[in-house]
Amino acid sequence: ELVGADVDSVRKAIGADRRIGSSFLFPGVGYGGSCFPKDTQALLRSAADRAYDFKILRAVEEVNQRQKERLVDKMEQHFTSLSGRTIALWGLAFKPRTDDMREAPAIPIIERLLAKGATVKAYDPAAAPVARRLFDGRIALCERSYDALAGADALAIVTEWNEFREPDFAKMRALLKAPVVFDGRNIYSPERVLVTGGAGYIGSHAAKALHRAGYRVVVYDNLVAGHRGAVKYGELVVGDITDGAAVRAAIRQHAVSAVMHFAAFLDVGESVRDPAKYYRNNVVGALAVLDAMAAERVQRFVFSSTCATYGEPIETPIEETHPQNPINSYGESKLAVERALPHFERAYGIAAMAMRYFNAAGADPDGEIGEDHAPEIHVIPRAIASATGGPGLTVFGDDYPTPDGTCLRDYVHVSDLADAHVKALEAIVETGKSSAYNLGTGHPHSVREVIDTVARVTGREVPWTLGPRRPGDPAVLYAAAHKAHAELHWTPRLPALEAIVRTAWDWHRTHPHGYETR
């Protein structure tokens, strides 16, 4: 801190030694719990009994105690006096996902605040009953996080619960007397995330979600399919993912701590006609990004994968454990990258989340960004174009084994997908573990249902013609996404097809020429 070093960079460097790992190397207000503090103190007592000065362990204990005091010291430095101040605390347990307050840093922090004449309002998702017994009415325990902020002079973050990572900062500002946050867990440190393909459809929405969550965004895109106008939430670096040296330079120049990888070709039909293009870009390009990460010791990777890795489903809804047997080159290219990820984790310590999403659809509810492909390949914007006098819509096949003969797909709002990617990144930060997740609503809709919904939302007829089946199109694809719900705490906010279509219609109605609209 004295020399201006980034403590998280120090953590990553130490954690790069796999004998140590980075899972428990977090800066903040000190550790607690029943095991490590007890064992440390027991070792110190044993050393004292034998007249041995265990300096390194004594330093660990002293630093831990000092860290618990420093947050209050910083508050006192800011306010001069804490007497008469109201301090909101988020977090009481010694770590997230427990109600355990044994040796929790919150205890000495609260005691010091009370001793200095401050009033404490606290919120914890699990530990409030324990705190009620410990403090016996001396602090106010709130049922909701924002309740603790009302009328408080400042907020102190003491435990890094995930729900604290993406607050409504405007609401916080309105509730607090002054916009002051003492971030005892560094959860609001502006980490930089490289978003490859961040000028594209899903990547641009992920960039917005990252920006809203407090990250600094660096978009890396060659603009072959992306748009400069979609880059609204970070700096743009123009480059190709297959140029590993350029990717590495961007990572190094911007001190990137994580990568979200969206850059890929995604037209199923084209992938069947030109598989070389898909293997070259989607596989070789992804490996170049991973190679650059390994060289720069960046160890957090969120990968935009696809349900196409499953191929024709054996059973639905599709679980993450479903066999992966793609029936087109697009799905094969994504699966090839997924299969490489465990090897990169073992060799280089890169923790990765593979996000197997189903049919991305809709547009930013704020109307700032949306879908603009050339040519357009997705059914909702094509149906909207047909309804508004554009190219007619072709329905590829009506003889599938489905209720109306057209393909069934799981349409998931693009902003919900973006939020899931942010939650996946935070899960890597919290656990250091890799995994794969399905992202969908679990409720499939046919192409005919989409056409009817577009007609209802726009108030216009959707002209369409029947064409032959496209090579490589499964009849039914929809997700079982309970794993993402349970582990990432992700639930789609806009699951209804009509809501998805309405956001798409709002975008295309106001941007009839996409990002070129003037």
Short mmCIF file of C-alpha atoms in Angstrom, two decimals:
data_model
loop_
_atom_site.label_atom_id
_atom_site.label_comp_id
_atom_site.label_asym_id
_atom_site.label_seq_id
_atom_site.Cartn_x
_atom_site.Cartn_y
_atom_site.Cartn_z
CA GLU A 1 0.00 0.00 0.00
CA LEU A 2 2.83 2.38 0.86
CA VAL A 3 4.52 1.92 -2.52
CA GLY A 4 1.30 1.85 -4.56
CA ALA A 5 1.45 -1.86 -5.40
CA ASP A 6 -1.70 -3.70 -6.46
CA VAL A 7 -2.14 -6.33 -3.77
CA ASP A 8 -4.17 -8.53 -6.12
CA SER A 9 -1.21 -8.69 -8.52
CA VAL A 10 0.93 -9.86 -5.60
CA ARG A 11 -1.72 -12.45 -4.76
CA LYS A 12 -1.80 -13.75 -8.33
CA ALA A 13 1.98 -14.00 -8.49
CA ILE A 14 2.17 -16.00 -5.25
CA GLY A 15 -0.86 -18.09 -6.22
CA ALA A 16 0.76 -18.99 -9.55
CA ASP A 17 2.87 -21.43 -7.54
CA ARG A 18 0.50 -24.41 -7.62
CA ARG A 19 1.88 -25.70 -4.33
CA ILE A 20 0.26 -22.64 -2.76
CA GLY A 21 -2.63 -21.69 -5.04
CA SER A 22 -4.66 -18.50 -4.90
CA SER A 23 -7.88 -19.76 -3.31
CA PHE A 24 -7.15 -18.44 0.19
CA LEU A 25 -4.86 -15.52 -0.60
CA PHE A 26 -7.27 -12.62 -0.23
CA PRO A 27 -6.49 -9.17 1.18
CA GLY A 28 -8.92 -7.60 3.59
CA VAL A 29 -9.93 -7.11 7.21
CA GLY A 30 -8.50 -10.38 8.50
CA TYR A 31 -9.40 -14.04 8.75
CA GLY A 32 -11.64 -15.81 11.24
CA GLY A 33 -13.41 -19.11 11.77
CA SER A 34 -12.82 -22.01 14.11
CA CYS A 35 -9.88 -23.84 12.52
CA PHE A 36 -7.08 -21.61 11.31
CA PRO A 37 -7.18 -19.05 14.19
CA LYS A 38 -7.39 -21.82 16.81
CA ASP A 39 -4.54 -23.80 15.25
CA THR A 40 -2.36 -20.72 14.86
CA GLN A 41 -2.88 -19.72 18.48
CA ALA A 42 -2.26 -23.28 19.68
CA LEU A 43 1.05 -23.42 17.80
CA LEU A 44 2.07 -20.09 19.32
CA ARG A 45 1.26 -21.37 22.82
CA SER A 46 3.28 -24.54 22.19
CA ALA A 47 6.20 -22.43 20.98
CA ALA A 48 5.97 -20.21 24.07
CA ASP A 49 5.91 -23.26 26.37
CA ARG A 50 9.24 -24.28 24.88
CA ALA A 51 10.70 -20.77 24.88
CA TYR A 52 10.80 -20.67 21.07
CA ASP A 53 10.16 -17.36 19.32
CA PHE A 54 8.05 -18.48 16.34
CA LYS A 55 8.51 -15.18 14.50
CA ILE A 56 6.75 -15.91 11.23
CA LEU A 57 3.64 -17.30 12.95
CA ARG A 58 3.63 -14.46 15.46
CA ALA A 59 3.71 -12.05 12.52
CA VAL A 60 0.70 -13.82 10.98
CA GLU A 61 -1.28 -13.39 14.18
CA GLU A 62 -0.20 -9.79 14.70
CA VAL A 63 -1.04 -8.79 11.13
CA ASN A 64 -4.43 -10.47 11.36
CA GLN A 65 -5.30 -8.57 14.53
CA ARG A 66 -4.02 -5.32 13.03
CA GLN A 67 -6.10 -5.80 9.88
CA LYS A 68 -9.25 -5.99 12.01
CA GLU A 69 -8.36 -2.61 13.52
CA ARG A 70 -7.36 -0.82 10.33
CA LEU A 71 -10.87 -0.50 8.89
CA VAL A 72 -11.98 1.48 11.93
CA ASP A 73 -8.76 3.52 11.78
CA LYS A 74 -9.57 4.47 8.18
CA MET A 75 -13.09 5.50 9.19
CA GLU A 76 -11.70 7.66 11.98
CA GLN A 77 -9.20 9.26 9.61
CA HIS A 78 -12.04 10.12 7.22
CA PHE A 79 -14.53 11.46 9.77
CA THR A 80 -12.00 12.74 12.39
CA SER A 81 -14.41 11.52 15.08
CA LEU A 82 -16.82 8.58 14.97
CA SER A 83 -18.88 9.83 17.89
CA GLY A 84 -22.48 10.30 16.78
CA ARG A 85 -21.86 8.65 13.39
CA THR A 86 -24.00 5.82 12.04
CA ILE A 87 -22.04 3.11 10.25
CA ALA A 88 -23.73 0.47 8.09
CA LEU A 89 -22.02 -2.93 8.00
CA TRP A 90 -22.55 -5.48 5.26
CA GLY A 91 -21.37 -8.87 6.44
CA LEU A 92 -20.96 -10.37 9.91
CA ALA A 93 -19.88 -13.99 9.36
CA PHE A 94 -16.16 -14.68 9.00
CA LYS A 95 -16.71 -15.79 5.38
CA PRO A 96 -19.60 -16.03 2.90
CA ARG A 97 -22.14 -18.86 2.89
CA THR A 98 -22.03 -19.51 6.63
CA ASP A 99 -23.47 -18.08 9.85
CA ASP A 100 -20.21 -18.81 11.70
CA MET A 101 -18.98 -15.72 13.60
CA ARG A 102 -16.18 -17.38 15.56
CA GLU A 103 -13.17 -15.07 15.42
CA ALA A 104 -15.03 -13.05 12.77
CA PRO A 105 -13.43 -9.65 12.00
CA ALA A 106 -16.89 -8.07 12.35
CA ILE A 107 -16.81 -8.60 16.14
CA PRO A 108 -13.78 -6.40 17.02
CA ILE A 109 -14.79 -3.90 14.32
CA ILE A 110 -18.24 -3.47 15.88
CA GLU A 111 -16.85 -3.32 19.42
CA ARG A 112 -14.39 -0.56 18.43
CA LEU A 113 -17.10 1.41 16.63
CA LEU A 114 -19.39 1.22 19.67
CA ALA A 115 -16.55 2.19 22.00
CA LYS A 116 -15.93 5.29 19.88
CA GLY A 117 -19.57 6.38 20.15
CA ALA A 118 -20.82 5.21 16.76
CA THR A 119 -24.16 3.55 16.03
CA VAL A 120 -24.01 0.34 14.00
CA LYS A 121 -26.64 -0.98 11.58
CA ALA A 122 -25.70 -4.38 10.18
CA TYR A 123 -26.92 -6.86 7.61
CA ASP A 124 -25.77 -10.42 6.91
CA PRO A 125 -27.68 -12.99 4.82
CA ALA A 126 -27.10 -15.76 7.38
CA ALA A 127 -25.43 -14.62 10.60
CA ALA A 128 -28.02 -12.21 12.04
CA PRO A 129 -29.34 -14.70 14.68
CA VAL A 130 -25.79 -15.33 15.94
CA ALA A 131 -25.07 -11.58 16.02
CA ARG A 132 -28.30 -10.97 17.93
CA ARG A 133 -27.07 -13.25 20.74
CA LEU A 134 -23.55 -11.79 20.69
CA PHE A 135 -24.47 -8.11 20.81
CA ASP A 136 -27.76 -8.34 22.74
CA GLY A 137 -29.47 -5.26 21.31
CA ARG A 138 -26.38 -3.04 21.09
CA ILE A 139 -26.54 -2.91 17.28
CA ALA A 140 -29.44 -2.73 14.83
CA LEU A 141 -29.79 -5.87 12.71
CA CYS A 142 -31.56 -5.26 9.41
CA GLU A 143 -33.60 -7.71 7.35
CA ARG A 144 -32.44 -6.34 4.00
CA SER A 145 -29.09 -4.99 2.88
CA TYR A 146 -30.40 -1.59 1.77
CA ASP A 147 -32.25 -1.11 5.08
CA ALA A 148 -28.87 -0.81 6.79
CA LEU A 149 -27.90 2.10 4.51
CA ALA A 150 -30.84 4.37 5.27
CA GLY A 151 -29.48 7.43 7.07
CA ALA A 152 -25.99 5.95 7.57
CA ASP A 153 -22.88 8.10 7.27
CA ALA A 154 -20.93 5.34 5.52
CA LEU A 155 -21.00 1.68 4.53
CA ALA A 156 -18.31 -0.83 5.52
CA ILE A 157 -17.97 -4.15 3.67
CA VAL A 158 -16.78 -6.81 6.11
CA THR A 159 -17.73 -10.12 4.43
CA GLU A 160 -17.53 -10.74 0.67
CA TRP A 161 -21.00 -12.20 0.08
CA ASN A 162 -21.74 -12.40 -3.66
CA GLU A 163 -24.89 -10.31 -3.32
CA PHE A 164 -22.73 -7.36 -2.25
CA ARG A 165 -20.69 -7.44 -5.46
CA GLU A 166 -23.37 -6.01 -7.75
CA PRO A 167 -25.32 -3.47 -5.72
CA ASP A 168 -27.45 -0.68 -7.13
CA PHE A 169 -24.93 2.13 -6.63
CA ALA A 170 -27.52 4.81 -7.42
CA LYS A 171 -29.77 3.42 -4.69
CA MET A 172 -26.82 3.27 -2.28
CA ARG A 173 -26.01 6.91 -3.00
CA ALA A 174 -29.61 7.92 -2.37
CA LEU A 175 -29.82 6.09 0.97
CA LEU A 176 -26.45 7.04 2.47
CA LYS A 177 -25.89 10.52 3.87
CA ALA A 178 -22.71 10.67 1.81
CA PRO A 179 -21.37 8.29 -0.89
CA VAL A 180 -18.69 6.75 1.32
CA VAL A 181 -17.82 3.03 1.25
CA PHE A 182 -15.03 1.41 3.27
CA ASP A 183 -14.42 -1.70 1.20
CA GLY A 184 -12.87 -4.11 3.67
CA ARG A 185 -12.82 -6.96 1.16
CA ASN A 186 -11.73 -5.09 -1.99
CA ILE A 187 -14.80 -6.34 -3.86
CA TYR A 188 -15.20 -3.00 -5.62
CA SER A 189 -11.62 -2.78 -6.83
CA PRO A 190 -11.85 -1.89 -10.53
CA GLU A 191 -10.42 -5.08 -12.00
CA ARG A 192 -9.85 -5.03 -15.75
CA VAL A 193 -11.51 -7.68 -17.89
CA LEU A 194 -10.61 -8.31 -21.53
CA VAL A 195 -13.77 -9.05 -23.51
CA THR A 196 -12.92 -10.66 -26.85
CA GLY A 197 -15.71 -10.11 -29.33
CA GLY A 198 -16.97 -7.31 -27.10
CA ALA A 199 -18.19 -5.31 -30.11
CA GLY A 200 -20.55 -8.12 -31.03
CA TYR A 201 -24.04 -9.00 -29.88
CA ILE A 202 -23.54 -10.99 -26.68
CA GLY A 203 -20.08 -9.56 -25.95
CA SER A 204 -21.36 -5.96 -25.91
CA HIS A 205 -24.10 -6.88 -23.43
CA ALA A 206 -21.50 -8.64 -21.26
CA ALA A 207 -19.34 -5.51 -21.40
CA LYS A 208 -22.29 -3.49 -20.09
CA ALA A 209 -22.95 -6.00 -17.31
CA LEU A 210 -19.28 -5.91 -16.28
CA HIS A 211 -19.28 -2.11 -16.31
CA ARG A 212 -22.38 -1.99 -14.12
CA ALA A 213 -20.75 -4.46 -11.72
CA GLY A 214 -17.79 -2.11 -11.26
CA TYR A 215 -15.22 -3.68 -13.60
CA ARG A 216 -13.10 -1.83 -16.12
CA VAL A 217 -13.69 -3.27 -19.56
CA VAL A 218 -11.23 -3.64 -22.41
CA VAL A 219 -12.91 -4.78 -25.64
CA TYR A 220 -10.74 -6.76 -28.07
CA ASP A 221 -12.42 -7.14 -31.46
CA ASN A 222 -11.39 -7.19 -35.12
CA LEU A 223 -14.71 -5.54 -36.11
CA VAL A 224 -15.31 -8.07 -38.88
CA ALA A 225 -18.71 -8.82 -37.39
CA GLY A 226 -18.72 -6.36 -34.47
CA HIS A 227 -19.53 -2.65 -34.41
CA ARG A 228 -17.67 0.34 -33.00
CA GLY A 229 -21.04 1.71 -31.96
CA ALA A 230 -21.57 -1.25 -29.65
CA VAL A 231 -18.45 -0.39 -27.61
CA LYS A 232 -19.94 1.96 -25.03
CA TYR A 233 -18.58 0.62 -21.74
CA GLY A 234 -14.83 0.39 -22.16
CA GLU A 235 -11.82 0.93 -24.35
CA LEU A 236 -11.62 -0.72 -27.78
CA VAL A 237 -8.49 -2.53 -28.95
CA VAL A 238 -8.80 -3.55 -32.60
CA GLY A 239 -7.13 -6.91 -33.15
CA ASP A 240 -7.64 -10.51 -34.21
CA ILE A 241 -7.79 -13.35 -31.69
CA THR A 242 -5.59 -15.52 -33.89
CA ASP A 243 -2.78 -12.97 -33.40
CA GLY A 244 -1.49 -14.28 -30.08
CA ALA A 245 1.19 -11.59 -29.76
CA ALA A 246 -1.42 -8.85 -30.11
CA VAL A 247 -3.69 -10.51 -27.55
CA ARG A 248 -0.78 -10.81 -25.14
CA ALA A 249 0.17 -7.16 -25.68
CA ALA A 250 -3.40 -6.08 -24.89
CA ILE A 251 -3.43 -8.18 -21.72
CA ARG A 252 -0.11 -6.76 -20.57
CA GLN A 253 -0.77 -3.14 -21.54
CA HIS A 254 -4.11 -2.99 -19.74
CA ALA A 255 -3.11 -5.11 -16.71
CA VAL A 256 -5.99 -7.48 -17.37
CA SER A 257 -6.95 -9.89 -14.57
CA ALA A 258 -9.57 -11.96 -16.43
CA VAL A 259 -10.77 -12.76 -19.94
CA MET A 260 -14.30 -13.27 -21.23
CA HIS A 261 -14.07 -14.93 -24.63
CA PHE A 262 -16.94 -14.33 -27.06
CA ALA A 263 -15.09 -13.87 -30.36
CA ALA A 264 -16.27 -16.69 -32.64
CA PHE A 265 -18.18 -17.45 -35.80
CA LEU A 266 -21.62 -18.88 -35.05
CA ASP A 267 -23.63 -19.63 -38.20
CA VAL A 268 -24.51 -23.33 -38.00
CA GLY A 269 -25.23 -23.67 -41.70
CA GLU A 270 -22.03 -21.91 -42.69
CA SER A 271 -20.06 -24.13 -40.33
CA VAL A 272 -21.27 -27.17 -42.26
CA ARG A 273 -20.32 -25.61 -45.61
CA ASP A 274 -16.97 -24.17 -44.46
CA PRO A 275 -15.66 -26.07 -41.41
CA ALA A 276 -12.08 -24.84 -41.92
CA LYS A 277 -13.19 -21.28 -41.19
CA TYR A 278 -14.73 -22.38 -37.89
CA TYR A 279 -11.80 -24.48 -36.71
CA ARG A 280 -9.34 -21.75 -37.68
CA ASN A 281 -11.15 -18.95 -35.86
CA ASN A 282 -13.07 -20.66 -33.07
CA VAL A 283 -10.43 -23.22 -32.07
CA VAL A 284 -7.07 -21.77 -33.12
CA GLY A 285 -8.19 -18.30 -32.02
CA ALA A 286 -9.35 -19.49 -28.59
CA LEU A 287 -6.09 -21.38 -28.07
CA ALA A 288 -4.14 -18.24 -28.97
CA VAL A 289 -6.07 -16.34 -26.30
CA LEU A 290 -5.43 -19.05 -23.71
CA ASP A 291 -1.75 -19.15 -24.67
CA ALA A 292 -1.50 -15.38 -24.18
CA MET A 293 -3.20 -15.71 -20.79
CA ALA A 294 -0.76 -18.42 -19.72
CA ALA A 295 2.20 -16.28 -20.78
CA GLU A 296 0.88 -13.31 -18.77
CA ARG A 297 -0.30 -15.46 -15.83
CA VAL A 298 -3.93 -14.44 -16.15
CA GLN A 299 -5.90 -17.26 -14.56
CA ARG A 300 -9.60 -16.45 -14.94
CA PHE A 301 -11.37 -17.40 -18.15
CA VAL A 302 -15.09 -17.30 -18.92
CA PHE A 303 -15.79 -19.09 -22.18
CA SER A 304 -18.80 -18.46 -24.40
CA SER A 305 -19.73 -22.02 -25.33
CA THR A 306 -23.01 -23.36 -26.67
CA CYS A 307 -25.72 -25.97 -26.34
CA ALA A 308 -24.66 -27.07 -29.84
CA THR A 309 -21.96 -29.16 -28.15
CA TYR A 310 -24.71 -31.61 -27.12
CA GLY A 311 -25.93 -32.30 -30.65
CA GLU A 312 -29.24 -34.11 -31.06
CA PRO A 313 -30.46 -34.56 -27.47
CA ILE A 314 -31.00 -38.03 -26.08
CA GLU A 315 -33.36 -36.56 -23.49
CA THR A 316 -34.71 -33.14 -22.59
CA PRO A 317 -34.33 -30.90 -20.72
CA ILE A 318 -30.59 -31.13 -21.28
CA GLU A 319 -28.39 -31.45 -18.19
CA GLU A 320 -24.70 -30.54 -18.08
CA THR A 321 -23.99 -34.27 -17.80
CA HIS A 322 -25.69 -35.00 -21.13
CA PRO A 323 -23.28 -36.58 -23.66
CA GLN A 324 -21.62 -34.03 -25.92
CA ASN A 325 -21.91 -35.19 -29.51
CA PRO A 326 -22.14 -32.18 -31.87
CA ILE A 327 -23.73 -32.61 -35.29
CA ASN A 328 -22.16 -29.54 -36.91
CA SER A 329 -18.74 -27.89 -37.11
CA TYR A 330 -19.84 -24.94 -34.99
CA GLY A 331 -20.63 -27.23 -32.05
CA GLU A 332 -17.48 -29.27 -32.67
CA SER A 333 -15.32 -26.13 -32.62
CA LYS A 334 -16.73 -25.06 -29.26
CA LEU A 335 -16.38 -28.54 -27.80
CA ALA A 336 -12.74 -28.67 -28.90
CA VAL A 337 -12.05 -25.58 -26.79
CA GLU A 338 -13.99 -26.98 -23.83
CA ARG A 339 -11.86 -30.12 -23.98
CA ALA A 340 -8.68 -28.03 -23.93
CA LEU A 341 -9.66 -26.10 -20.79
CA PRO A 342 -8.84 -28.79 -18.15
CA HIS A 343 -5.39 -29.18 -19.69
CA PHE A 344 -4.74 -25.44 -19.49
CA GLU A 345 -5.92 -25.48 -15.87
CA ARG A 346 -3.57 -28.31 -14.91
CA ALA A 347 -0.59 -26.85 -16.74
CA TYR A 348 -1.06 -23.11 -16.22
CA GLY A 349 -3.58 -22.72 -13.39
CA ILE A 350 -6.25 -21.13 -15.61
CA ALA A 351 -9.66 -21.61 -13.97
CA ALA A 352 -12.38 -21.60 -16.61
CA MET A 353 -16.15 -21.46 -16.77
CA ALA A 354 -17.79 -22.86 -19.93
CA MET A 355 -21.15 -21.15 -20.43
CA ARG A 356 -23.31 -23.39 -22.63
CA TYR A 357 -26.11 -21.09 -23.53
CA PHE A 358 -29.07 -21.85 -25.64
CA ASN A 359 -30.68 -19.30 -28.02
CA ALA A 360 -29.58 -15.76 -27.20
CA ALA A 361 -32.33 -13.29 -28.02
CA GLY A 362 -33.67 -9.82 -27.28
CA ALA A 363 -31.86 -6.55 -26.73
CA ASP A 364 -30.70 -4.32 -23.91
CA PRO A 365 -33.86 -3.20 -22.02
CA ASP A 366 -32.37 0.32 -21.83
CA GLY A 367 -32.20 0.44 -25.63
CA GLU A 368 -28.49 1.27 -25.70
CA ILE A 369 -27.28 -1.82 -27.58
CA GLY A 370 -28.87 -4.63 -29.53
CA GLU A 371 -28.57 -7.22 -32.27
CA ASP A 372 -27.04 -6.25 -35.62
CA HIS A 373 -25.73 -9.15 -37.72
CA ALA A 374 -24.93 -9.03 -41.43
CA PRO A 375 -26.46 -11.22 -42.65
CA GLU A 376 -28.96 -11.72 -39.85
CA ILE A 377 -29.22 -15.39 -38.86
CA HIS A 378 -31.48 -15.35 -35.79
CA VAL A 379 -35.19 -15.93 -36.10
CA ILE A 380 -36.54 -13.07 -33.94
CA PRO A 381 -34.80 -10.19 -35.79
CA ARG A 382 -35.55 -11.90 -39.11
CA ALA A 383 -39.23 -12.14 -38.19
CA ILE A 384 -39.22 -8.46 -37.18
CA ALA A 385 -37.55 -7.54 -40.48
CA SER A 386 -40.19 -9.49 -42.38
CA ALA A 387 -42.97 -7.76 -40.43
CA THR A 388 -41.55 -4.32 -41.25
CA GLY A 389 -41.15 -4.76 -44.99
CA GLY A 390 -37.67 -6.25 -45.02
CA PRO A 391 -36.53 -9.58 -46.43
CA GLY A 392 -39.10 -12.33 -46.05
CA LEU A 393 -38.66 -14.96 -43.35
CA THR A 394 -37.90 -18.55 -44.29
CA VAL A 395 -38.91 -21.31 -41.88
CA PHE A 396 -36.48 -24.16 -42.33
CA GLY A 397 -38.60 -27.28 -42.11
CA ASP A 398 -42.03 -28.04 -40.68
CA ASP A 399 -41.71 -31.81 -40.48
CA TYR A 400 -39.76 -32.10 -37.22
CA PRO A 401 -41.17 -34.36 -34.46
CA THR A 402 -42.59 -31.37 -32.54
CA PRO A 403 -46.19 -30.22 -31.90
CA ASP A 404 -46.30 -27.85 -34.90
CA GLY A 405 -43.50 -29.42 -36.93
CA THR A 406 -41.03 -26.55 -36.45
CA CYS A 407 -37.90 -26.59 -34.30
CA LEU A 408 -38.21 -26.04 -30.56
CA ARG A 409 -35.61 -23.76 -28.98
CA ASP A 410 -34.92 -22.27 -25.54
CA TYR A 411 -34.77 -18.49 -26.01
CA VAL A 412 -32.85 -16.70 -23.25
CA HIS A 413 -32.53 -12.93 -22.98
CA VAL A 414 -29.10 -11.62 -23.89
CA SER A 415 -28.90 -9.43 -20.77
CA ASP A 416 -29.59 -12.49 -18.62
CA LEU A 417 -26.75 -14.29 -20.39
CA ALA A 418 -24.48 -11.32 -19.71
CA ASP A 419 -25.35 -11.35 -16.01
CA ALA A 420 -24.56 -15.07 -15.84
CA HIS A 421 -21.09 -14.44 -17.26
CA VAL A 422 -20.39 -11.85 -14.55
CA LYS A 423 -21.58 -14.27 -11.88
CA ALA A 424 -19.36 -16.98 -13.34
CA LEU A 425 -16.34 -14.67 -13.14
CA GLU A 426 -17.16 -13.87 -9.53
CA ALA A 427 -17.46 -17.58 -8.77
CA ILE A 428 -13.93 -18.10 -10.11
CA VAL A 429 -12.68 -15.27 -7.89
CA GLU A 430 -14.45 -16.75 -4.87
CA THR A 431 -13.68 -20.44 -5.35
CA GLY A 432 -10.84 -20.70 -7.87
CA LYS A 433 -12.71 -23.64 -9.42
CA SER A 434 -13.70 -24.46 -13.00
CA SER A 435 -17.09 -25.70 -14.16
CA ALA A 436 -19.63 -25.71 -17.00
CA TYR A 437 -23.17 -24.34 -16.92
CA ASN A 438 -26.26 -24.49 -19.09
CA LEU A 439 -27.94 -21.12 -19.53
CA GLY A 440 -31.57 -21.18 -20.59
CA THR A 441 -35.09 -20.72 -19.29
CA GLY A 442 -36.06 -24.40 -19.51
CA HIS A 443 -39.17 -23.48 -21.56
CA PRO A 444 -38.82 -24.13 -25.30
CA HIS A 445 -40.79 -22.33 -28.02
CA SER A 446 -41.31 -23.32 -31.63
CA VAL A 447 -40.49 -21.17 -34.64
CA ARG A 448 -44.22 -20.78 -35.26
CA GLU A 449 -44.67 -19.52 -31.68
CA VAL A 450 -41.93 -16.95 -32.28
CA ILE A 451 -43.67 -15.76 -35.46
CA ASP A 452 -47.01 -15.44 -33.64
CA THR A 453 -45.37 -13.54 -30.76
CA VAL A 454 -43.60 -11.12 -33.11
CA ALA A 455 -46.92 -10.48 -34.87
CA ARG A 456 -48.64 -9.81 -31.55
CA VAL A 457 -45.90 -7.49 -30.20
CA THR A 458 -45.45 -5.50 -33.41
CA GLY A 459 -49.10 -5.48 -34.38
CA ARG A 460 -48.09 -6.57 -37.89
CA GLU A 461 -48.34 -9.68 -39.99
CA VAL A 462 -45.12 -11.67 -40.40
CA PRO A 463 -44.85 -12.99 -43.97
CA TRP A 464 -42.97 -16.27 -44.18
CA THR A 465 -42.25 -19.09 -46.57
CA LEU A 466 -41.36 -22.70 -45.97
CA GLY A 467 -37.89 -23.94 -46.83
CA PRO A 468 -36.05 -27.24 -46.44
CA ARG A 469 -34.40 -28.27 -43.20
CA ARG A 470 -30.96 -26.79 -42.58
CA PRO A 471 -28.13 -29.30 -42.21
CA GLY A 472 -27.15 -29.79 -38.59
CA ASP A 473 -30.33 -28.45 -36.94
CA PRO A 474 -31.62 -30.62 -34.04
CA ALA A 475 -35.39 -30.79 -33.61
CA VAL A 476 -35.50 -29.86 -29.91
CA LEU A 477 -33.04 -28.05 -27.64
CA TYR A 478 -33.85 -26.71 -24.20
CA ALA A 479 -31.96 -26.41 -20.96
CA ALA A 480 -32.01 -27.71 -17.45
CA ALA A 481 -30.35 -24.70 -15.82
CA HIS A 482 -30.77 -25.54 -12.13
CA LYS A 483 -26.99 -25.92 -11.69
CA ALA A 484 -26.45 -22.26 -12.64
CA HIS A 485 -29.28 -21.29 -10.32
CA ALA A 486 -27.85 -23.28 -7.40
CA GLU A 487 -24.15 -22.47 -7.81
CA LEU A 488 -24.13 -19.05 -9.48
CA HIS A 489 -27.42 -17.82 -7.98
CA TRP A 490 -28.50 -16.96 -11.52
CA THR A 491 -32.13 -16.71 -12.53
CA PRO A 492 -33.32 -15.13 -15.80
CA ARG A 493 -34.99 -11.79 -15.16
CA LEU A 494 -36.76 -11.75 -18.53
CA PRO A 495 -37.76 -15.39 -19.16
CA ALA A 496 -41.02 -14.78 -21.05
CA LEU A 497 -40.84 -14.98 -24.85
CA GLU A 498 -43.05 -11.90 -25.21
CA ALA A 499 -40.73 -9.82 -22.99
CA ILE A 500 -37.73 -10.98 -25.02
CA VAL A 501 -39.44 -10.12 -28.31
CA ARG A 502 -40.57 -6.75 -26.97
CA THR A 503 -37.00 -5.66 -26.15
CA ALA A 504 -35.90 -6.83 -29.61
CA TRP A 505 -38.75 -4.89 -31.22
CA ASP A 506 -37.91 -1.74 -29.24
CA TRP A 507 -34.30 -1.95 -30.49
CA HIS A 508 -35.09 -2.66 -34.15
CA ARG A 509 -37.90 -0.10 -34.22
CA THR A 510 -35.54 2.67 -33.09
CA HIS A 511 -32.50 1.28 -34.96
CA PRO A 512 -33.88 0.08 -38.30
CA HIS A 513 -30.37 0.09 -39.77
CA GLY A 514 -28.68 -1.26 -36.65
CA TYR A 515 -25.69 0.71 -35.43
CA GLU A 516 -25.63 2.65 -38.71
CA THR A 517 -28.97 4.30 -37.84
CA ARG A 518 -28.61 8.08 -37.71
#
